[in-house]
Amino acid sequence: MSFLRQHKAVVVITVIFVAVLALMYFVDPGTSRLSYKCPFKLLTGLDCPGCGGQRAVHAFLHGDFIAGLRYNPFLIVGLIYLALALIAQYIRRPWAEYVRRKFVTVRVAYIYIALMIVWWVGRNLI
């Protein structure tokens, strides 16, 4: 059985992910009308946990890591964690097994959710 047939979902998700990253590279969310506007912020005037995420990813893709972290540090750290966790799922190496065993757990997911709530509340208080 071919690799593509065995991992069709992974290939489709990867292609979509790369296409979204390409779009985010070429479309500046600070100036473009194509960028998505946060409905939570439009309704309440408050930032959600993802507010600034488009600008953060755009800055990161252009090599401006400091600006990316200023826009939304929680999202950037979360995306780096997600990328590492996904890579560890498909690589059979000792370090990947360690990452899976220690960092890809339900406990870590709960900690991430709790930190996201703290981030959400904290960023609106400052």
N, C-alpha and C. Protein backbone atom coordinates (compact mmCIF):
# COMPACT_ATOMS: atom_id res chain seq x y z
N MET A 1 0.85 -1.19 0.00
CA MET A 1 0.00 0.00 0.00
C MET A 1 0.89 1.25 0.00
N SER A 2 0.54 2.21 -0.80
CA SER A 2 1.38 3.39 -0.94
C SER A 2 1.27 4.31 0.29
N PHE A 3 2.29 5.15 0.44
CA PHE A 3 2.33 6.10 1.55
C PHE A 3 1.12 7.03 1.48
N LEU A 4 0.81 7.54 0.29
CA LEU A 4 -0.31 8.47 0.15
C LEU A 4 -1.63 7.84 0.55
N ARG A 5 -1.83 6.60 0.19
CA ARG A 5 -3.08 5.93 0.53
C ARG A 5 -3.17 5.69 2.04
N GLN A 6 -2.07 5.31 2.67
CA GLN A 6 -2.05 5.05 4.10
C GLN A 6 -2.23 6.32 4.92
N HIS A 7 -1.69 7.42 4.45
CA HIS A 7 -1.68 8.66 5.23
C HIS A 7 -2.43 9.78 4.50
N LYS A 8 -3.54 9.44 3.86
CA LYS A 8 -4.28 10.42 3.07
C LYS A 8 -4.70 11.62 3.90
N ALA A 9 -5.22 11.42 5.09
CA ALA A 9 -5.67 12.53 5.94
C ALA A 9 -4.50 13.44 6.30
N VAL A 10 -3.35 12.87 6.62
CA VAL A 10 -2.18 13.66 6.99
C VAL A 10 -1.72 14.49 5.79
N VAL A 11 -1.73 13.90 4.62
CA VAL A 11 -1.30 14.61 3.42
C VAL A 11 -2.27 15.76 3.12
N VAL A 12 -3.57 15.53 3.20
CA VAL A 12 -4.57 16.57 2.94
C VAL A 12 -4.42 17.71 3.94
N ILE A 13 -4.29 17.38 5.22
CA ILE A 13 -4.14 18.41 6.25
C ILE A 13 -2.85 19.19 6.04
N THR A 14 -1.78 18.52 5.66
CA THR A 14 -0.51 19.19 5.42
C THR A 14 -0.62 20.16 4.24
N VAL A 15 -1.27 19.74 3.18
CA VAL A 15 -1.44 20.61 2.01
C VAL A 15 -2.27 21.84 2.39
N ILE A 16 -3.34 21.64 3.13
CA ILE A 16 -4.18 22.76 3.57
C ILE A 16 -3.38 23.70 4.48
N PHE A 17 -2.61 23.13 5.39
CA PHE A 17 -1.79 23.92 6.31
C PHE A 17 -0.77 24.78 5.54
N VAL A 18 -0.10 24.18 4.57
CA VAL A 18 0.88 24.92 3.78
C VAL A 18 0.20 26.02 2.97
N ALA A 19 -0.98 25.75 2.43
CA ALA A 19 -1.72 26.76 1.67
C ALA A 19 -2.12 27.93 2.57
N VAL A 20 -2.58 27.63 3.79
CA VAL A 20 -2.95 28.69 4.73
C VAL A 20 -1.72 29.51 5.11
N LEU A 21 -0.60 28.85 5.35
CA LEU A 21 0.63 29.59 5.67
C LEU A 21 1.05 30.48 4.51
N ALA A 22 0.92 29.99 3.28
CA ALA A 22 1.27 30.81 2.12
C ALA A 22 0.37 32.03 2.05
N LEU A 23 -0.92 31.84 2.28
CA LEU A 23 -1.86 32.96 2.29
C LEU A 23 -1.50 33.96 3.38
N MET A 24 -1.17 33.43 4.56
CA MET A 24 -0.82 34.31 5.68
C MET A 24 0.50 35.04 5.42
N TYR A 25 1.37 34.45 4.63
CA TYR A 25 2.63 35.11 4.29
C TYR A 25 2.37 36.31 3.37
N PHE A 26 1.52 36.11 2.38
CA PHE A 26 1.32 37.14 1.36
C PHE A 26 0.27 38.19 1.73
N VAL A 27 -0.65 37.87 2.63
CA VAL A 27 -1.72 38.80 3.00
C VAL A 27 -1.40 39.39 4.37
N ASP A 28 -1.18 40.70 4.42
CA ASP A 28 -0.88 41.38 5.68
C ASP A 28 -2.20 41.64 6.42
N PRO A 29 -2.43 40.97 7.55
CA PRO A 29 -3.70 41.13 8.27
C PRO A 29 -3.90 42.52 8.85
N GLY A 30 -2.83 43.28 8.97
CA GLY A 30 -2.95 44.64 9.49
C GLY A 30 -3.55 45.61 8.49
N THR A 31 -3.42 45.28 7.20
CA THR A 31 -3.89 46.21 6.17
C THR A 31 -4.91 45.61 5.20
N SER A 32 -5.02 44.30 5.15
CA SER A 32 -5.88 43.65 4.16
C SER A 32 -7.30 43.45 4.67
N ARG A 33 -8.25 43.60 3.76
CA ARG A 33 -9.65 43.31 4.09
C ARG A 33 -9.93 41.82 4.01
N LEU A 34 -8.99 41.04 3.52
CA LEU A 34 -9.15 39.59 3.44
C LEU A 34 -8.97 38.90 4.80
N SER A 35 -8.36 39.59 5.73
CA SER A 35 -8.10 38.96 7.03
C SER A 35 -9.40 38.84 7.83
N TYR A 36 -9.44 37.80 8.63
CA TYR A 36 -10.61 37.47 9.44
C TYR A 36 -10.68 38.39 10.65
N LYS A 37 -11.83 38.92 10.93
CA LYS A 37 -12.04 39.79 12.10
C LYS A 37 -12.65 38.95 13.23
N CYS A 38 -12.14 39.13 14.43
CA CYS A 38 -12.58 38.34 15.58
C CYS A 38 -14.00 38.74 15.99
N PRO A 39 -14.95 37.81 15.93
CA PRO A 39 -16.32 38.14 16.32
C PRO A 39 -16.44 38.48 17.81
N PHE A 40 -15.64 37.84 18.66
CA PHE A 40 -15.69 38.14 20.09
C PHE A 40 -15.28 39.59 20.34
N LYS A 41 -14.21 40.02 19.67
CA LYS A 41 -13.75 41.41 19.85
C LYS A 41 -14.75 42.40 19.25
N LEU A 42 -15.35 42.05 18.12
CA LEU A 42 -16.35 42.93 17.51
C LEU A 42 -17.56 43.11 18.42
N LEU A 43 -17.96 42.04 19.12
CA LEU A 43 -19.14 42.10 19.99
C LEU A 43 -18.85 42.73 21.35
N THR A 44 -17.67 42.46 21.91
CA THR A 44 -17.40 42.88 23.29
C THR A 44 -16.36 43.98 23.42
N GLY A 45 -15.51 44.13 22.42
CA GLY A 45 -14.40 45.07 22.52
C GLY A 45 -13.22 44.49 23.28
N LEU A 46 -13.34 43.24 23.73
CA LEU A 46 -12.26 42.57 24.48
C LEU A 46 -11.51 41.62 23.56
N ASP A 47 -10.26 41.33 23.91
CA ASP A 47 -9.46 40.38 23.15
C ASP A 47 -9.80 38.95 23.56
N CYS A 48 -9.86 38.07 22.57
CA CYS A 48 -9.99 36.64 22.86
C CYS A 48 -8.57 36.06 22.91
N PRO A 49 -8.40 34.78 23.27
CA PRO A 49 -7.04 34.22 23.32
C PRO A 49 -6.32 34.24 21.98
N GLY A 50 -7.06 34.27 20.88
CA GLY A 50 -6.44 34.23 19.57
C GLY A 50 -6.22 35.59 18.93
N CYS A 51 -6.74 36.66 19.56
CA CYS A 51 -6.60 37.99 18.96
C CYS A 51 -5.11 38.33 18.77
N GLY A 52 -4.79 38.83 17.61
CA GLY A 52 -3.41 39.13 17.26
C GLY A 52 -2.70 37.95 16.64
N GLY A 53 -3.38 36.81 16.55
CA GLY A 53 -2.75 35.60 16.03
C GLY A 53 -2.37 35.70 14.57
N GLN A 54 -3.25 36.29 13.75
CA GLN A 54 -2.93 36.43 12.33
C GLN A 54 -1.70 37.32 12.14
N ARG A 55 -1.67 38.42 12.87
CA ARG A 55 -0.52 39.32 12.77
C ARG A 55 0.74 38.65 13.30
N ALA A 56 0.60 37.85 14.37
CA ALA A 56 1.75 37.15 14.95
C ALA A 56 2.33 36.15 13.95
N VAL A 57 1.47 35.35 13.33
CA VAL A 57 1.95 34.36 12.36
C VAL A 57 2.55 35.06 11.14
N HIS A 58 1.91 36.13 10.67
CA HIS A 58 2.43 36.90 9.54
C HIS A 58 3.84 37.43 9.87
N ALA A 59 4.00 37.99 11.06
CA ALA A 59 5.32 38.50 11.46
C ALA A 59 6.34 37.37 11.55
N PHE A 60 5.97 36.25 12.14
CA PHE A 60 6.88 35.11 12.25
C PHE A 60 7.31 34.62 10.88
N LEU A 61 6.35 34.52 9.94
CA LEU A 61 6.68 34.05 8.60
C LEU A 61 7.63 34.99 7.87
N HIS A 62 7.65 36.24 8.28
CA HIS A 62 8.56 37.22 7.69
C HIS A 62 9.83 37.39 8.50
N GLY A 63 10.02 36.53 9.51
CA GLY A 63 11.25 36.56 10.29
C GLY A 63 11.28 37.57 11.42
N ASP A 64 10.17 38.25 11.67
CA ASP A 64 10.11 39.23 12.76
C ASP A 64 9.55 38.55 14.01
N PHE A 65 10.40 37.78 14.68
CA PHE A 65 9.96 36.96 15.80
C PHE A 65 9.54 37.80 17.01
N ILE A 66 10.21 38.91 17.26
CA ILE A 66 9.87 39.77 18.39
C ILE A 66 8.47 40.34 18.20
N ALA A 67 8.17 40.84 17.01
CA ALA A 67 6.82 41.38 16.74
C ALA A 67 5.78 40.28 16.88
N GLY A 68 6.09 39.08 16.38
CA GLY A 68 5.16 37.96 16.50
C GLY A 68 4.82 37.65 17.95
N LEU A 69 5.84 37.66 18.78
CA LEU A 69 5.60 37.39 20.21
C LEU A 69 4.84 38.53 20.88
N ARG A 70 5.03 39.75 20.40
CA ARG A 70 4.28 40.88 20.97
C ARG A 70 2.80 40.79 20.61
N TYR A 71 2.50 40.37 19.40
CA TYR A 71 1.10 40.29 18.98
C TYR A 71 0.33 39.24 19.77
N ASN A 72 0.91 38.05 19.93
CA ASN A 72 0.23 37.00 20.67
C ASN A 72 1.22 35.91 21.07
N PRO A 73 1.89 36.09 22.21
CA PRO A 73 2.90 35.10 22.62
C PRO A 73 2.29 33.74 22.94
N PHE A 74 1.10 33.72 23.48
CA PHE A 74 0.48 32.45 23.86
C PHE A 74 0.21 31.59 22.62
N LEU A 75 -0.28 32.21 21.57
CA LEU A 75 -0.56 31.47 20.35
C LEU A 75 0.72 30.94 19.72
N ILE A 76 1.75 31.75 19.67
CA ILE A 76 3.01 31.32 19.05
C ILE A 76 3.60 30.13 19.81
N VAL A 77 3.63 30.21 21.13
CA VAL A 77 4.15 29.09 21.92
C VAL A 77 3.27 27.85 21.70
N GLY A 78 1.97 28.05 21.64
CA GLY A 78 1.05 26.94 21.41
C GLY A 78 1.26 26.29 20.05
N LEU A 79 1.50 27.09 19.02
CA LEU A 79 1.72 26.55 17.69
C LEU A 79 3.04 25.78 17.61
N ILE A 80 4.06 26.28 18.30
CA ILE A 80 5.34 25.57 18.34
C ILE A 80 5.16 24.22 19.05
N TYR A 81 4.43 24.22 20.16
CA TYR A 81 4.14 22.97 20.87
C TYR A 81 3.37 22.01 19.97
N LEU A 82 2.34 22.52 19.29
CA LEU A 82 1.53 21.67 18.42
C LEU A 82 2.38 21.06 17.30
N ALA A 83 3.24 21.85 16.69
CA ALA A 83 4.11 21.34 15.62
C ALA A 83 5.03 20.25 16.15
N LEU A 84 5.63 20.47 17.32
CA LEU A 84 6.51 19.47 17.91
C LEU A 84 5.74 18.19 18.24
N ALA A 85 4.54 18.33 18.78
CA ALA A 85 3.72 17.16 19.13
C ALA A 85 3.33 16.38 17.88
N LEU A 86 2.96 17.08 16.81
CA LEU A 86 2.59 16.39 15.57
C LEU A 86 3.77 15.68 14.94
N ILE A 87 4.92 16.34 14.94
CA ILE A 87 6.13 15.70 14.40
C ILE A 87 6.47 14.46 15.22
N ALA A 88 6.36 14.56 16.54
CA ALA A 88 6.68 13.43 17.41
C ALA A 88 5.73 12.25 17.19
N GLN A 89 4.52 12.51 16.74
CA GLN A 89 3.57 11.43 16.49
C GLN A 89 3.99 10.55 15.31
N TYR A 90 4.73 11.12 14.36
CA TYR A 90 5.05 10.39 13.14
C TYR A 90 6.51 10.00 13.00
N ILE A 91 7.32 10.34 13.99
CA ILE A 91 8.74 9.99 13.94
C ILE A 91 9.01 8.96 15.03
N ARG A 92 9.72 7.92 14.68
CA ARG A 92 10.06 6.87 15.64
C ARG A 92 11.52 7.01 16.07
N ARG A 93 11.75 7.94 16.97
CA ARG A 93 13.08 8.18 17.53
C ARG A 93 12.92 8.26 19.05
N PRO A 94 13.99 8.06 19.80
CA PRO A 94 13.88 8.14 21.26
C PRO A 94 13.37 9.49 21.75
N TRP A 95 13.83 10.59 21.16
CA TRP A 95 13.37 11.90 21.61
C TRP A 95 11.88 12.08 21.33
N ALA A 96 11.41 11.54 20.22
CA ALA A 96 9.99 11.66 19.89
C ALA A 96 9.14 10.85 20.86
N GLU A 97 9.62 9.69 21.25
CA GLU A 97 8.90 8.88 22.23
C GLU A 97 8.83 9.62 23.57
N TYR A 98 9.92 10.25 23.95
CA TYR A 98 9.93 11.04 25.19
C TYR A 98 8.92 12.17 25.12
N VAL A 99 8.89 12.89 23.99
CA VAL A 99 7.94 13.98 23.81
C VAL A 99 6.51 13.46 23.91
N ARG A 100 6.22 12.35 23.23
CA ARG A 100 4.87 11.77 23.29
C ARG A 100 4.49 11.39 24.71
N ARG A 101 5.39 10.74 25.41
CA ARG A 101 5.10 10.24 26.75
C ARG A 101 4.92 11.37 27.77
N LYS A 102 5.73 12.43 27.66
CA LYS A 102 5.71 13.50 28.66
C LYS A 102 4.82 14.68 28.29
N PHE A 103 4.71 15.00 27.00
CA PHE A 103 4.06 16.25 26.61
C PHE A 103 2.80 16.11 25.77
N VAL A 104 2.51 14.93 25.28
CA VAL A 104 1.28 14.73 24.51
C VAL A 104 0.35 13.86 25.36
N THR A 105 -0.21 14.50 26.38
CA THR A 105 -1.07 13.80 27.32
C THR A 105 -2.32 14.63 27.60
N VAL A 106 -3.30 13.99 28.18
CA VAL A 106 -4.52 14.69 28.57
C VAL A 106 -4.20 15.73 29.63
N ARG A 107 -3.30 15.41 30.53
CA ARG A 107 -2.91 16.36 31.58
C ARG A 107 -2.36 17.65 30.98
N VAL A 108 -1.50 17.53 29.99
CA VAL A 108 -0.93 18.71 29.33
C VAL A 108 -2.04 19.50 28.64
N ALA A 109 -3.00 18.81 28.04
CA ALA A 109 -4.13 19.50 27.40
C ALA A 109 -4.91 20.32 28.42
N TYR A 110 -5.17 19.75 29.59
CA TYR A 110 -5.88 20.49 30.64
C TYR A 110 -5.07 21.69 31.13
N ILE A 111 -3.78 21.51 31.26
CA ILE A 111 -2.91 22.62 31.68
C ILE A 111 -2.95 23.72 30.63
N TYR A 112 -2.90 23.33 29.36
CA TYR A 112 -2.96 24.32 28.27
C TYR A 112 -4.28 25.09 28.31
N ILE A 113 -5.38 24.40 28.51
CA ILE A 113 -6.69 25.06 28.59
C ILE A 113 -6.74 26.02 29.77
N ALA A 114 -6.22 25.60 30.92
CA ALA A 114 -6.19 26.48 32.09
C ALA A 114 -5.33 27.72 31.83
N LEU A 115 -4.17 27.52 31.22
CA LEU A 115 -3.30 28.66 30.89
C LEU A 115 -3.96 29.59 29.87
N MET A 116 -4.71 29.00 28.93
CA MET A 116 -5.39 29.82 27.94
C MET A 116 -6.43 30.70 28.61
N ILE A 117 -7.15 30.19 29.58
CA ILE A 117 -8.15 30.99 30.30
C ILE A 117 -7.47 32.10 31.08
N VAL A 118 -6.36 31.78 31.74
CA VAL A 118 -5.60 32.80 32.47
C VAL A 118 -5.11 33.87 31.50
N TRP A 119 -4.60 33.46 30.35
CA TRP A 119 -4.13 34.39 29.32
C TRP A 119 -5.28 35.28 28.84
N TRP A 120 -6.44 34.68 28.60
CA TRP A 120 -7.61 35.40 28.10
C TRP A 120 -8.03 36.50 29.08
N VAL A 121 -8.13 36.13 30.35
CA VAL A 121 -8.53 37.10 31.36
C VAL A 121 -7.42 38.14 31.58
N GLY A 122 -6.19 37.66 31.71
CA GLY A 122 -5.07 38.55 32.01
C GLY A 122 -4.82 39.60 30.94
N ARG A 123 -4.92 39.22 29.69
CA ARG A 123 -4.64 40.20 28.63
C ARG A 123 -5.69 41.28 28.55
N ASN A 124 -6.88 41.03 29.09
CA ASN A 124 -7.92 42.05 29.08
C ASN A 124 -7.88 42.93 30.33
N LEU A 125 -7.15 42.51 31.35
CA LEU A 125 -7.03 43.31 32.56
C LEU A 125 -5.89 44.32 32.47
N ILE A 126 -4.92 44.02 31.63
CA ILE A 126 -3.74 44.89 31.51
C ILE A 126 -4.00 46.01 30.51
